């Protein structure tokens, strides 16, 4: 995950360079879309890991409902 | 726009730190959502600027259709 | 959930009427956004119900991983 | 566009039937994703048509800026 985030950081700096060089807006939008998609994938990985560990533990302790509702709240935010 | 992208870069580094510190996944997802929303706003600004300059120029030269279709293609990608 | 879907069906018919009446595109887009948001909320309800029942049952039987991966696949599709 | 919206209406009724038949949640989510994607495509068509007509006319009359800002406002709503 750290490598993916480092790459995302590099992509953001790349977009800054494009803006400095007054590159064509559509090309900048294409890069922004790529960063968004990479970020989304990181989010899905975090979500899956969370479900496989924290949510699973909570369910096994009989406290699944709160944990699921907590996750739903942030998923709604994340998938806007 | 450069300031916003610099802030986004800082937020990405912040998320990396959270992962290093094994912070709670839901808190990480909240931060990822914030970065996504900031990126989306940068994209809207680029889109608006593009429409007000490049697309407008193309329309004034009678070449609007191609420019609009080009923008639609990247907007579909951007709003996934 | 059935009421919400019936309302969504009614909104879709409403948009068809707007198009028949050649209403202003921006007003049609506003209605389309409303239907999308209503659909998303139905999707979240279905997701939450699924997690609280099927995924929870699978976890309690020790088969959580497959169930979580199945859900992640469809969540990625749903939040495009 | 009317055909596409009629199909969407039919898909919504199909989902209602699936819920009545207590079909597997993941299958319902897959159908919801399909309706969302179909709706998005209708929205893009409306957006493109709007840009090629109303926004283009406004630009040709020297009133492009307001028309573009109006469209941006609804695009932000639509791509949530």
PDB file of N, CA, C and O in Angstrom, chain A:
ATOM      1  N   UNK A   1       0.820  -1.213   0.000  1.00  0.00           N
ATOM      2  CA  UNK A   1       0.000   0.000   0.000  1.00  0.00           C
ATOM      3  C   UNK A   1       0.862   1.276   0.000  1.00  0.00           C
ATOM      4  O   UNK A   1       0.539   2.258  -0.666  1.00  0.00           O
ATOM      5  N   UNK A   2       1.975   1.210   0.753  1.00  0.00           N
ATOM      6  CA  UNK A   2       2.857   2.384   0.809  1.00  0.00           C
ATOM      7  C   UNK A   2       3.401   2.727  -0.584  1.00  0.00           C
ATOM      8  O   UNK A   2       3.470   3.900  -0.964  1.00  0.00           O
ATOM      9  N   UNK A   3       3.765   1.686  -1.349  1.00  0.00           N
ATOM     10  CA  UNK A   3       4.298   1.969  -2.696  1.00  0.00           C
ATOM     11  C   UNK A   3       3.250   2.669  -3.549  1.00  0.00           C
ATOM     12  O   UNK A   3       3.540   3.620  -4.271  1.00  0.00           O
ATOM     13  N   UNK A   4       2.016   2.182  -3.438  1.00  0.00           N
ATOM     14  CA  UNK A   4       0.933   2.768  -4.251  1.00  0.00           C
ATOM     15  C   UNK A   4       0.730   4.235  -3.857  1.00  0.00           C
ATOM     16  O   UNK A   4       0.548   5.101  -4.709  1.00  0.00           O
ATOM     17  N   UNK A   5       0.797   4.512  -2.563  1.00  0.00           N
ATOM     18  CA  UNK A   5       0.610   5.898  -2.112  1.00  0.00           C
ATOM     19  C   UNK A   5       1.803   6.769  -2.536  1.00  0.00           C
ATOM     20  O   UNK A   5       1.636   7.929  -2.907  1.00  0.00           O
ATOM     21  N   UNK A   6       2.989   6.194  -2.525  1.00  0.00           N
ATOM     22  CA  UNK A   6       4.173   6.961  -2.982  1.00  0.00           C
ATOM     23  C   UNK A   6       4.006   7.295  -4.469  1.00  0.00           C
ATOM     24  O   UNK A   6       4.287   8.414  -4.901  1.00  0.00           O
ATOM     25  N   UNK A   7       3.508   6.307  -5.222  1.00  0.00           N
ATOM     26  CA  UNK A   7       3.287   6.556  -6.663  1.00  0.00           C
ATOM     27  C   UNK A   7       2.242   7.660  -6.844  1.00  0.00           C
ATOM     28  O   UNK A   7       2.395   8.552  -7.675  1.00  0.00           O
ATOM     29  N   UNK A   8       1.203   7.613  -6.024  1.00  0.00           N
ATOM     30  CA  UNK A   8       0.146   8.630  -6.109  1.00  0.00           C
ATOM     31  C   UNK A   8       0.741  10.015  -5.810  1.00  0.00           C
ATOM     32  O   UNK A   8       0.488  10.986  -6.528  1.00  0.00           O
ATOM     33  N   UNK A   9       1.598  10.073  -4.807  1.00  0.00           N
ATOM     34  CA  UNK A   9       2.274  11.340  -4.474  1.00  0.00           C
ATOM     35  C   UNK A   9       3.066  11.854  -5.668  1.00  0.00           C
ATOM     36  O   UNK A   9       3.026  13.043  -6.008  1.00  0.00           O
ATOM     37  N   UNK A  10       3.763  10.925  -6.330  1.00  0.00           N
ATOM     38  CA  UNK A  10       4.546  11.288  -7.525  1.00  0.00           C
ATOM     39  C   UNK A  10       3.644  11.786  -8.645  1.00  0.00           C
ATOM     40  O   UNK A  10       3.936  12.760  -9.331  1.00  0.00           O
ATOM     41  N   UNK A  11       2.482  11.134  -8.812  1.00  0.00           N
ATOM     42  CA  UNK A  11       1.527  11.560  -9.859  1.00  0.00           C
ATOM     43  C   UNK A  11       1.005  12.965  -9.575  1.00  0.00           C
ATOM     44  O   UNK A  11       0.830  13.772 -10.494  1.00  0.00           O
ATOM     45  N   UNK A  12       0.763  13.247  -8.305  1.00  0.00           N
ATOM     46  CA  UNK A  12       0.270  14.590  -7.936  1.00  0.00           C
ATOM     47  C   UNK A  12       1.328  15.633  -8.271  1.00  0.00           C
ATOM     48  O   UNK A  12       1.032  16.674  -8.866  1.00  0.00           O
ATOM     49  N   UNK A  13       2.596  15.340  -7.957  1.00  0.00           N
ATOM     50  CA  UNK A  13       3.667  16.278  -8.310  1.00  0.00           C
ATOM     51  C   UNK A  13       3.772  16.441  -9.827  1.00  0.00           C
ATOM     52  O   UNK A  13       3.998  17.527 -10.352  1.00  0.00           O
ATOM     53  N   UNK A  14       3.509  15.333 -10.534  1.00  0.00           N
ATOM     54  CA  UNK A  14       3.548  15.389 -11.997  1.00  0.00           C
ATOM     55  C   UNK A  14       2.477  16.330 -12.540  1.00  0.00           C
ATOM     56  O   UNK A  14       2.706  17.089 -13.499  1.00  0.00           O
ATOM     57  N   UNK A  15       1.302  16.301 -11.905  1.00  0.00           N
ATOM     58  CA  UNK A  15       0.204  17.184 -12.344  1.00  0.00           C
ATOM     59  C   UNK A  15       0.575  18.638 -12.064  1.00  0.00           C
ATOM     60  O   UNK A  15       0.333  19.528 -12.890  1.00  0.00           O
ATOM     61  N   UNK A  16       1.235  18.855 -10.936  1.00  0.00           N
ATOM     62  CA  UNK A  16       1.678  20.225 -10.620  1.00  0.00           C
ATOM     63  C   UNK A  16       2.630  20.730 -11.699  1.00  0.00           C
ATOM     64  O   UNK A  16       2.542  21.886 -12.143  1.00  0.00           O
ATOM     65  N   UNK A  17       3.510  19.853 -12.145  1.00  0.00           N
ATOM     66  CA  UNK A  17       4.474  20.218 -13.203  1.00  0.00           C
ATOM     67  C   UNK A  17       3.722  20.562 -14.495  1.00  0.00           C
ATOM     68  O   UNK A  17       4.012  21.544 -15.162  1.00  0.00           O
ATOM     69  N   UNK A  18       2.702  19.733 -14.810  1.00  0.00           N
ATOM     70  CA  UNK A  18       1.911  19.959 -16.037  1.00  0.00           C
ATOM     71  C   UNK A  18       1.255  21.346 -15.983  1.00  0.00           C
ATOM     72  O   UNK A  18       1.194  22.066 -16.979  1.00  0.00           O
ATOM     73  N   UNK A  19       0.759  21.700 -14.809  1.00  0.00           N
ATOM     74  CA  UNK A  19       0.085  23.002 -14.659  1.00  0.00           C
ATOM     75  C   UNK A  19       1.114  24.121 -14.808  1.00  0.00           C
ATOM     76  O   UNK A  19       0.881  25.119 -15.500  1.00  0.00           O
ATOM     77  N   UNK A  20       2.297  23.908 -14.222  1.00  0.00           N
ATOM     78  CA  UNK A  20       3.381  24.908 -14.384  1.00  0.00           C
ATOM     79  C   UNK A  20       3.714  25.102 -15.853  1.00  0.00           C
ATOM     80  O   UNK A  20       3.950  26.210 -16.317  1.00  0.00           O
ATOM     81  N   UNK A  21       3.726  23.987 -16.597  1.00  0.00           N
ATOM     82  CA  UNK A  21       4.100  24.041 -18.018  1.00  0.00           C
ATOM     83  C   UNK A  21       2.893  24.421 -18.892  1.00  0.00           C
ATOM     84  O   UNK A  21       2.963  24.363 -20.120  1.00  0.00           O
ATOM     85  N   UNK A  22       1.768  24.750 -18.215  1.00  0.00           N
ATOM     86  CA  UNK A  22       0.552  25.167 -18.941  1.00  0.00           C
ATOM     87  C   UNK A  22       0.130  24.129 -19.997  1.00  0.00           C
ATOM     88  O   UNK A  22      -0.230  24.457 -21.123  1.00  0.00           O
ATOM     89  N   UNK A  23       0.212  22.887 -19.574  1.00  0.00           N
ATOM     90  CA  UNK A  23      -0.151  21.812 -20.472  1.00  0.00           C
ATOM     91  C   UNK A  23      -1.659  21.817 -20.756  1.00  0.00           C
ATOM     92  O   UNK A  23      -2.428  22.473 -20.062  1.00  0.00           O
ATOM     93  N   UNK A  24      -2.099  21.119 -21.827  1.00  0.00           N
ATOM     94  CA  UNK A  24      -3.515  21.108 -22.254  1.00  0.00           C
ATOM     95  C   UNK A  24      -4.393  20.540 -21.137  1.00  0.00           C
ATOM     96  O   UNK A  24      -4.121  19.481 -20.573  1.00  0.00           O
ATOM     97  N   UNK A  25      -5.478  21.249 -20.853  1.00  0.00           N
ATOM     98  CA  UNK A  25      -6.339  20.882 -19.709  1.00  0.00           C
ATOM     99  C   UNK A  25      -6.817  19.426 -19.773  1.00  0.00           C
ATOM    100  O   UNK A  25      -6.877  18.749 -18.748  1.00  0.00           O
ATOM    101  N   UNK A  26      -7.155  18.979 -20.963  1.00  0.00           N
ATOM    102  CA  UNK A  26      -7.695  17.613 -21.092  1.00  0.00           C
ATOM    103  C   UNK A  26      -6.641  16.595 -20.645  1.00  0.00           C
ATOM    104  O   UNK A  26      -6.950  15.620 -19.952  1.00  0.00           O
ATOM    105  N   UNK A  27      -5.373  16.862 -20.974  1.00  0.00           N
ATOM    106  CA  UNK A  27      -4.298  15.949 -20.538  1.00  0.00           C
ATOM    107  C   UNK A  27      -4.179  15.958 -19.009  1.00  0.00           C
ATOM    108  O   UNK A  27      -3.932  14.926 -18.378  1.00  0.00           O
ATOM    109  N   UNK A  28      -4.370  17.116 -18.417  1.00  0.00           N
ATOM    110  CA  UNK A  28      -4.321  17.221 -16.951  1.00  0.00           C
ATOM    111  C   UNK A  28      -5.483  16.434 -16.341  1.00  0.00           C
ATOM    112  O   UNK A  28      -5.315  15.680 -15.375  1.00  0.00           O
ATOM    113  N   UNK A  29      -6.665  16.548 -16.953  1.00  0.00           N
ATOM    114  CA  UNK A  29      -7.836  15.814 -16.445  1.00  0.00           C
ATOM    115  C   UNK A  29      -7.622  14.309 -16.524  1.00  0.00           C
ATOM    116  O   UNK A  29      -8.024  13.567 -15.634  1.00  0.00           O
ATOM    117  N   UNK A  30      -6.944  13.876 -17.592  1.00  0.00           N
ATOM    118  CA  UNK A  30      -6.662  12.437 -17.736  1.00  0.00           C
ATOM    119  C   UNK A  30      -5.781  11.974 -16.566  1.00  0.00           C
ATOM    120  O   UNK A  30      -6.026  10.933 -15.953  1.00  0.00           O
ATOM    121  N   UNK A  31      -4.789  12.800 -16.227  1.00  0.00           N
ATOM    122  CA  UNK A  31      -3.901  12.439 -15.102  1.00  0.00           C
ATOM    123  C   UNK A  31      -4.661  12.459 -13.773  1.00  0.00           C
ATOM    124  O   UNK A  31      -4.473  11.584 -12.921  1.00  0.00           O
ATOM    125  N   UNK A  32      -5.518  13.436 -13.602  1.00  0.00           N
ATOM    126  CA  UNK A  32      -6.322  13.510 -12.371  1.00  0.00           C
ATOM    127  C   UNK A  32      -7.190  12.259 -12.239  1.00  0.00           C
ATOM    128  O   UNK A  32      -7.335  11.694 -11.160  1.00  0.00           O
ATOM    129  N   UNK A  33      -7.743  11.808 -13.363  1.00  0.00           N
ATOM    130  CA  UNK A  33      -8.576  10.591 -13.327  1.00  0.00           C
ATOM    131  C   UNK A  33      -7.745   9.389 -12.909  1.00  0.00           C
ATOM    132  O   UNK A  33      -8.208   8.544 -12.143  1.00  0.00           O
ATOM    133  N   UNK A  34      -6.504   9.343 -13.381  1.00  0.00           N
ATOM    134  CA  UNK A  34      -5.629   8.210 -13.035  1.00  0.00           C
ATOM    135  C   UNK A  34      -5.338   8.206 -11.530  1.00  0.00           C
ATOM    136  O   UNK A  34      -5.373   7.158 -10.881  1.00  0.00           O
ATOM    137  N   UNK A  35      -5.101   9.390 -10.969  1.00  0.00           N
ATOM    138  CA  UNK A  35      -4.821   9.470  -9.524  1.00  0.00           C
ATOM    139  C   UNK A  35      -6.069   9.061  -8.741  1.00  0.00           C
ATOM    140  O   UNK A  35      -6.000   8.301  -7.775  1.00  0.00           O
ATOM    141  N   UNK A  36      -7.220   9.516  -9.200  1.00  0.00           N
ATOM    142  CA  UNK A  36      -8.475   9.174  -8.509  1.00  0.00           C
ATOM    143  C   UNK A  36      -8.680   7.670  -8.502  1.00  0.00           C
ATOM    144  O   UNK A  36      -9.036   7.080  -7.491  1.00  0.00           O
ATOM    145  N   UNK A  37      -8.434   7.064  -9.639  1.00  0.00           N
ATOM    146  CA  UNK A  37      -8.653   5.620  -9.726  1.00  0.00           C
ATOM    147  C   UNK A  37      -7.655   4.886  -8.829  1.00  0.00           C
ATOM    148  O   UNK A  37      -8.016   3.935  -8.133  1.00  0.00           O
ATOM    149  N   UNK A  38      -6.416   5.359  -8.768  1.00  0.00           N
ATOM    150  CA  UNK A  38      -5.407   4.712  -7.904  1.00  0.00           C
ATOM    151  C   UNK A  38      -5.805   4.868  -6.437  1.00  0.00           C
ATOM    152  O   UNK A  38      -5.710   3.920  -5.646  1.00  0.00           O
ATOM    153  N   UNK A  39      -6.301   6.057  -6.093  1.00  0.00           N
ATOM    154  CA  UNK A  39      -6.748   6.301  -4.715  1.00  0.00           C
ATOM    155  C   UNK A  39      -7.907   5.386  -4.350  1.00  0.00           C
ATOM    156  O   UNK A  39      -7.970   4.830  -3.255  1.00  0.00           O
ATOM    157  N   UNK A  40      -8.853   5.254  -5.281  1.00  0.00           N
ATOM    158  CA  UNK A  40     -10.018   4.390  -5.035  1.00  0.00           C
ATOM    159  C   UNK A  40      -9.555   2.961  -4.738  1.00  0.00           C
ATOM    160  O   UNK A  40     -10.053   2.313  -3.819  1.00  0.00           O
ATOM    161  N   UNK A  41      -8.575   2.503  -5.516  1.00  0.00           N
ATOM    162  CA  UNK A  41      -8.092   1.133  -5.301  1.00  0.00           C
ATOM    163  C   UNK A  41      -7.437   0.975  -3.941  1.00  0.00           C
ATOM    164  O   UNK A  41      -7.594  -0.050  -3.287  1.00  0.00           O
ATOM    165  N   UNK A  42      -6.730   2.013  -3.501  1.00  0.00           N
ATOM    166  CA  UNK A  42      -6.164   1.950  -2.151  1.00  0.00           C
ATOM    167  C   UNK A  42      -7.307   1.867  -1.139  1.00  0.00           C
ATOM    168  O   UNK A  42      -7.284   1.058  -0.209  1.00  0.00           O
ATOM    169  N   UNK A  43      -8.333   2.637  -1.372  1.00  0.00           N
ATOM    170  CA  UNK A  43      -9.484   2.627  -0.465  1.00  0.00           C
ATOM    171  C   UNK A  43     -10.156   1.274  -0.412  1.00  0.00           C
ATOM    172  O   UNK A  43     -10.539   0.789   0.658  1.00  0.00           O
ATOM    173  N   UNK A  44     -10.277   0.632  -1.556  1.00  0.00           N
ATOM    174  CA  UNK A  44     -10.897  -0.709  -1.565  1.00  0.00           C
ATOM    175  C   UNK A  44     -10.036  -1.695  -0.783  1.00  0.00           C
ATOM    176  O   UNK A  44     -10.557  -2.540  -0.057  1.00  0.00           O
ATOM    177  N   UNK A  45      -8.708  -1.565  -0.932  1.00  0.00           N
ATOM    178  CA  UNK A  45      -7.818  -2.483  -0.201  1.00  0.00           C
ATOM    179  C   UNK A  45      -7.968  -2.264   1.299  1.00  0.00           C
ATOM    180  O   UNK A  45      -8.050  -3.221   2.071  1.00  0.00           O
ATOM    181  N   UNK A  46      -8.030  -1.001   1.702  1.00  0.00           N
ATOM    182  CA  UNK A  46      -8.203  -0.708   3.141  1.00  0.00           C
ATOM    183  C   UNK A  46      -9.550  -1.257   3.616  1.00  0.00           C
ATOM    184  O   UNK A  46      -9.647  -1.872   4.677  1.00  0.00           O
ATOM    185  N   UNK A  47     -10.589  -1.088   2.798  1.00  0.00           N
ATOM    186  CA  UNK A  47     -11.931  -1.569   3.159  1.00  0.00           C
ATOM    187  C   UNK A  47     -11.932  -3.084   3.315  1.00  0.00           C
ATOM    188  O   UNK A  47     -12.444  -3.627   4.298  1.00  0.00           O
ATOM    189  N   UNK A  48     -11.318  -3.765   2.361  1.00  0.00           N
ATOM    190  CA  UNK A  48     -11.306  -5.239   2.407  1.00  0.00           C
ATOM    191  C   UNK A  48     -10.542  -5.712   3.644  1.00  0.00           C
ATOM    192  O   UNK A  48     -10.994  -6.584   4.368  1.00  0.00           O
ATOM    193  N   UNK A  49      -9.389  -5.063   3.891  1.00  0.00           N
ATOM    194  CA  UNK A  49      -8.582  -5.455   5.069  1.00  0.00           C
ATOM    195  C   UNK A  49      -9.388  -5.215   6.343  1.00  0.00           C
ATOM    196  O   UNK A  49      -9.435  -6.044   7.245  1.00  0.00           O
ATOM    197  N   UNK A  50     -10.084  -4.085   6.366  1.00  0.00           N
ATOM    198  CA  UNK A  50     -10.891  -3.760   7.549  1.00  0.00           C
ATOM    199  C   UNK A  50     -11.986  -4.816   7.767  1.00  0.00           C
ATOM    200  O   UNK A  50     -12.219  -5.277   8.882  1.00  0.00           O
ATOM    201  N   UNK A  51     -12.609  -5.205   6.694  1.00  0.00           N
ATOM    202  CA  UNK A  51     -13.705  -6.197   6.822  1.00  0.00           C
ATOM    203  C   UNK A  51     -13.142  -7.555   7.277  1.00  0.00           C
ATOM    204  O   UNK A  51     -13.746  -8.244   8.096  1.00  0.00           O
ATOM    205  N   UNK A  52     -11.984  -7.893   6.747  1.00  0.00           N
ATOM    206  CA  UNK A  52     -11.404  -9.207   7.083  1.00  0.00           C
ATOM    207  C   UNK A  52     -10.824  -9.245   8.495  1.00  0.00           C
ATOM    208  O   UNK A  52     -10.596 -10.329   9.031  1.00  0.00           O
ATOM    209  N   UNK A  53     -10.571  -8.087   9.065  1.00  0.00           N
ATOM    210  CA  UNK A  53      -9.981  -8.105  10.412  1.00  0.00           C
ATOM    211  C   UNK A  53     -10.942  -7.491  11.443  1.00  0.00           C
ATOM    212  O   UNK A  53     -11.627  -8.197  12.164  1.00  0.00           O
ATOM    213  N   UNK A  54     -11.038  -6.183  11.443  1.00  0.00           N
ATOM    214  CA  UNK A  54     -11.807  -5.519  12.510  1.00  0.00           C
ATOM    215  C   UNK A  54     -13.285  -5.929  12.499  1.00  0.00           C
ATOM    216  O   UNK A  54     -13.858  -6.267  13.539  1.00  0.00           O
ATOM    217  N   UNK A  55     -13.908  -5.922  11.289  1.00  0.00           N
ATOM    218  CA  UNK A  55     -15.356  -6.242  11.230  1.00  0.00           C
ATOM    219  C   UNK A  55     -15.564  -7.719  11.589  1.00  0.00           C
ATOM    220  O   UNK A  55     -16.460  -8.064  12.368  1.00  0.00           O
ATOM    221  N   UNK A  56     -14.675  -8.565  11.079  1.00  0.00           N
ATOM    222  CA  UNK A  56     -14.778  -9.998  11.386  1.00  0.00           C
ATOM    223  C   UNK A  56     -14.625 -10.232  12.892  1.00  0.00           C
ATOM    224  O   UNK A  56     -15.428 -10.959  13.501  1.00  0.00           O
ATOM    225  N   UNK A  57     -13.640  -9.584  13.514  1.00  0.00           N
ATOM    226  CA  UNK A  57     -13.457  -9.732  14.976  1.00  0.00           C
ATOM    227  C   UNK A  57     -14.717  -9.289  15.712  1.00  0.00           C
ATOM    228  O   UNK A  57     -15.190  -9.967  16.636  1.00  0.00           O
ATOM    229  N   UNK A  58     -15.257  -8.158  15.286  1.00  0.00           N
ATOM    230  CA  UNK A  58     -16.445  -7.615  15.962  1.00  0.00           C
ATOM    231  C   UNK A  58     -17.615  -8.601  15.835  1.00  0.00           C
ATOM    232  O   UNK A  58     -18.334  -8.864  16.795  1.00  0.00           O
ATOM    233  N   UNK A  59     -17.770  -9.179  14.648  1.00  0.00           N
ATOM    234  CA  UNK A  59     -18.869 -10.137  14.426  1.00  0.00           C
ATOM    235  C   UNK A  59     -18.668 -11.366  15.313  1.00  0.00           C
ATOM    236  O   UNK A  59     -19.584 -11.852  15.955  1.00  0.00           O
ATOM    237  N   UNK A  60     -17.420 -11.807  15.387  1.00  0.00           N
ATOM    238  CA  UNK A  60     -17.137 -13.009  16.202  1.00  0.00           C
ATOM    239  C   UNK A  60     -17.390 -12.734  17.684  1.00  0.00           C
ATOM    240  O   UNK A  60     -17.670 -13.637  18.449  1.00  0.00           O
ATOM    241  N   UNK A  61     -17.307 -11.460  18.076  1.00  0.00           N
ATOM    242  CA  UNK A  61     -17.591 -11.114  19.488  1.00  0.00           C
ATOM    243  C   UNK A  61     -19.067 -10.731  19.657  1.00  0.00           C
ATOM    244  O   UNK A  61     -19.471 -10.238  20.691  1.00  0.00           O
ATOM    245  N   UNK A  62     -19.840 -10.868  18.580  1.00  0.00           N
ATOM    246  CA  UNK A  62     -21.262 -10.521  18.676  1.00  0.00           C
ATOM    247  C   UNK A  62     -21.516  -9.024  18.611  1.00  0.00           C
ATOM    248  O   UNK A  62     -22.592  -8.540  18.943  1.00  0.00           O
ATOM    249  N   UNK A  63     -20.541  -8.250  18.138  1.00  0.00           N
ATOM    250  CA  UNK A  63     -20.705  -6.781  18.064  1.00  0.00           C
ATOM    251  C   UNK A  63     -20.646  -6.311  16.608  1.00  0.00           C
ATOM    252  O   UNK A  63     -20.209  -5.207  16.302  1.00  0.00           O
ATOM    253  N   UNK A  64     -21.112  -7.172  15.698  1.00  0.00           N
ATOM    254  CA  UNK A  64     -20.958  -6.889  14.269  1.00  0.00           C
ATOM    255  C   UNK A  64     -21.749  -5.677  13.801  1.00  0.00           C
ATOM    256  O   UNK A  64     -21.280  -4.888  12.980  1.00  0.00           O
ATOM    257  N   UNK A  65     -22.952  -5.507  14.358  1.00  0.00           N
ATOM    258  CA  UNK A  65     -23.863  -4.480  13.834  1.00  0.00           C
ATOM    259  C   UNK A  65     -23.244  -3.083  13.863  1.00  0.00           C
ATOM    260  O   UNK A  65     -23.222  -2.381  12.844  1.00  0.00           O
ATOM    261  N   UNK A  66     -22.699  -2.687  14.994  1.00  0.00           N
ATOM    262  CA  UNK A  66     -22.087  -1.346  15.103  1.00  0.00           C
ATOM    263  C   UNK A  66     -20.927  -1.200  14.126  1.00  0.00           C
ATOM    264  O   UNK A  66     -20.793  -0.182  13.447  1.00  0.00           O
ATOM    265  N   UNK A  67     -20.123  -2.237  14.048  1.00  0.00           N
ATOM    266  CA  UNK A  67     -18.941  -2.188  13.179  1.00  0.00           C
ATOM    267  C   UNK A  67     -19.361  -2.052  11.712  1.00  0.00           C
ATOM    268  O   UNK A  67     -18.768  -1.296  10.947  1.00  0.00           O
ATOM    269  N   UNK A  68     -20.426  -2.757  11.345  1.00  0.00           N
ATOM    270  CA  UNK A  68     -20.927  -2.681   9.959  1.00  0.00           C
ATOM    271  C   UNK A  68     -21.484  -1.290   9.684  1.00  0.00           C
ATOM    272  O   UNK A  68     -21.203  -0.687   8.644  1.00  0.00           O
ATOM    273  N   UNK A  69     -22.233  -0.756  10.649  1.00  0.00           N
ATOM    274  CA  UNK A  69     -22.811   0.590  10.440  1.00  0.00           C
ATOM    275  C   UNK A  69     -21.716   1.648  10.339  1.00  0.00           C
ATOM    276  O   UNK A  69     -21.793   2.567   9.517  1.00  0.00           O
ATOM    277  N   UNK A  70     -20.675   1.480  11.146  1.00  0.00           N
ATOM    278  CA  UNK A  70     -19.532   2.420  11.074  1.00  0.00           C
ATOM    279  C   UNK A  70     -18.915   2.379   9.677  1.00  0.00           C
ATOM    280  O   UNK A  70     -18.627   3.396   9.060  1.00  0.00           O
ATOM    281  N   UNK A  71     -18.721   1.155   9.187  1.00  0.00           N
ATOM    282  CA  UNK A  71     -18.115   0.996   7.858  1.00  0.00           C
ATOM    283  C   UNK A  71     -19.020   1.586   6.772  1.00  0.00           C
ATOM    284  O   UNK A  71     -18.552   2.277   5.862  1.00  0.00           O
ATOM    285  N   UNK A  72     -20.321   1.364   6.891  1.00  0.00           N
ATOM    286  CA  UNK A  72     -21.255   1.886   5.874  1.00  0.00           C
ATOM    287  C   UNK A  72     -21.164   3.413   5.800  1.00  0.00           C
ATOM    288  O   UNK A  72     -21.159   3.997   4.727  1.00  0.00           O
ATOM    289  N   UNK A  73     -21.066   4.040   6.960  1.00  0.00           N
ATOM    290  CA  UNK A  73     -20.995   5.514   6.996  1.00  0.00           C
ATOM    291  C   UNK A  73     -19.801   6.009   6.190  1.00  0.00           C
ATOM    292  O   UNK A  73     -19.908   6.898   5.360  1.00  0.00           O
ATOM    293  N   UNK A  74     -18.657   5.364   6.395  1.00  0.00           N
ATOM    294  CA  UNK A  74     -17.455   5.851   5.697  1.00  0.00           C
ATOM    295  C   UNK A  74     -17.462   5.420   4.233  1.00  0.00           C
ATOM    296  O   UNK A  74     -16.967   6.141   3.361  1.00  0.00           O
ATOM    297  N   UNK A  75     -18.088   4.280   3.922  1.00  0.00           N
ATOM    298  CA  UNK A  75     -18.181   3.847   2.516  1.00  0.00           C
ATOM    299  C   UNK A  75     -19.021   4.839   1.706  1.00  0.00           C
ATOM    300  O   UNK A  75     -18.698   5.143   0.565  1.00  0.00           O
ATOM    301  N   UNK A  76     -20.087   5.338   2.327  1.00  0.00           N
ATOM    302  CA  UNK A  76     -20.924   6.328   1.626  1.00  0.00           C
ATOM    303  C   UNK A  76     -20.097   7.565   1.310  1.00  0.00           C
ATOM    304  O   UNK A  76     -20.187   8.149   0.238  1.00  0.00           O
ATOM    305  N   UNK A  77     -19.251   7.943   2.240  1.00  0.00           N
ATOM    306  CA  UNK A  77     -18.398   9.121   2.035  1.00  0.00           C
ATOM    307  C   UNK A  77     -17.371   8.843   0.952  1.00  0.00           C
ATOM    308  O   UNK A  77     -17.154   9.623   0.036  1.00  0.00           O
ATOM    309  N   UNK A  78     -16.797   7.648   1.045  1.00  0.00           N
ATOM    310  CA  UNK A  78     -15.701   7.274   0.146  1.00  0.00           C
ATOM    311  C   UNK A  78     -16.159   7.135  -1.305  1.00  0.00           C
ATOM    312  O   UNK A  78     -15.424   7.429  -2.239  1.00  0.00           O
ATOM    313  N   UNK A  79     -17.431   6.691  -1.487  1.00  0.00           N
ATOM    314  CA  UNK A  79     -17.832   6.425  -2.889  1.00  0.00           C
ATOM    315  C   UNK A  79     -18.628   7.588  -3.470  1.00  0.00           C
ATOM    316  O   UNK A  79     -19.325   7.441  -4.454  1.00  0.00           O
ATOM    317  N   UNK A  80     -18.488   8.733  -2.893  1.00  0.00           N
ATOM    318  CA  UNK A  80     -19.154   9.919  -3.495  1.00  0.00           C
ATOM    319  C   UNK A  80     -18.436  10.308  -4.776  1.00  0.00           C
ATOM    320  O   UNK A  80     -17.212  10.162  -4.847  1.00  0.00           O
TER     321      UNK A  80
END
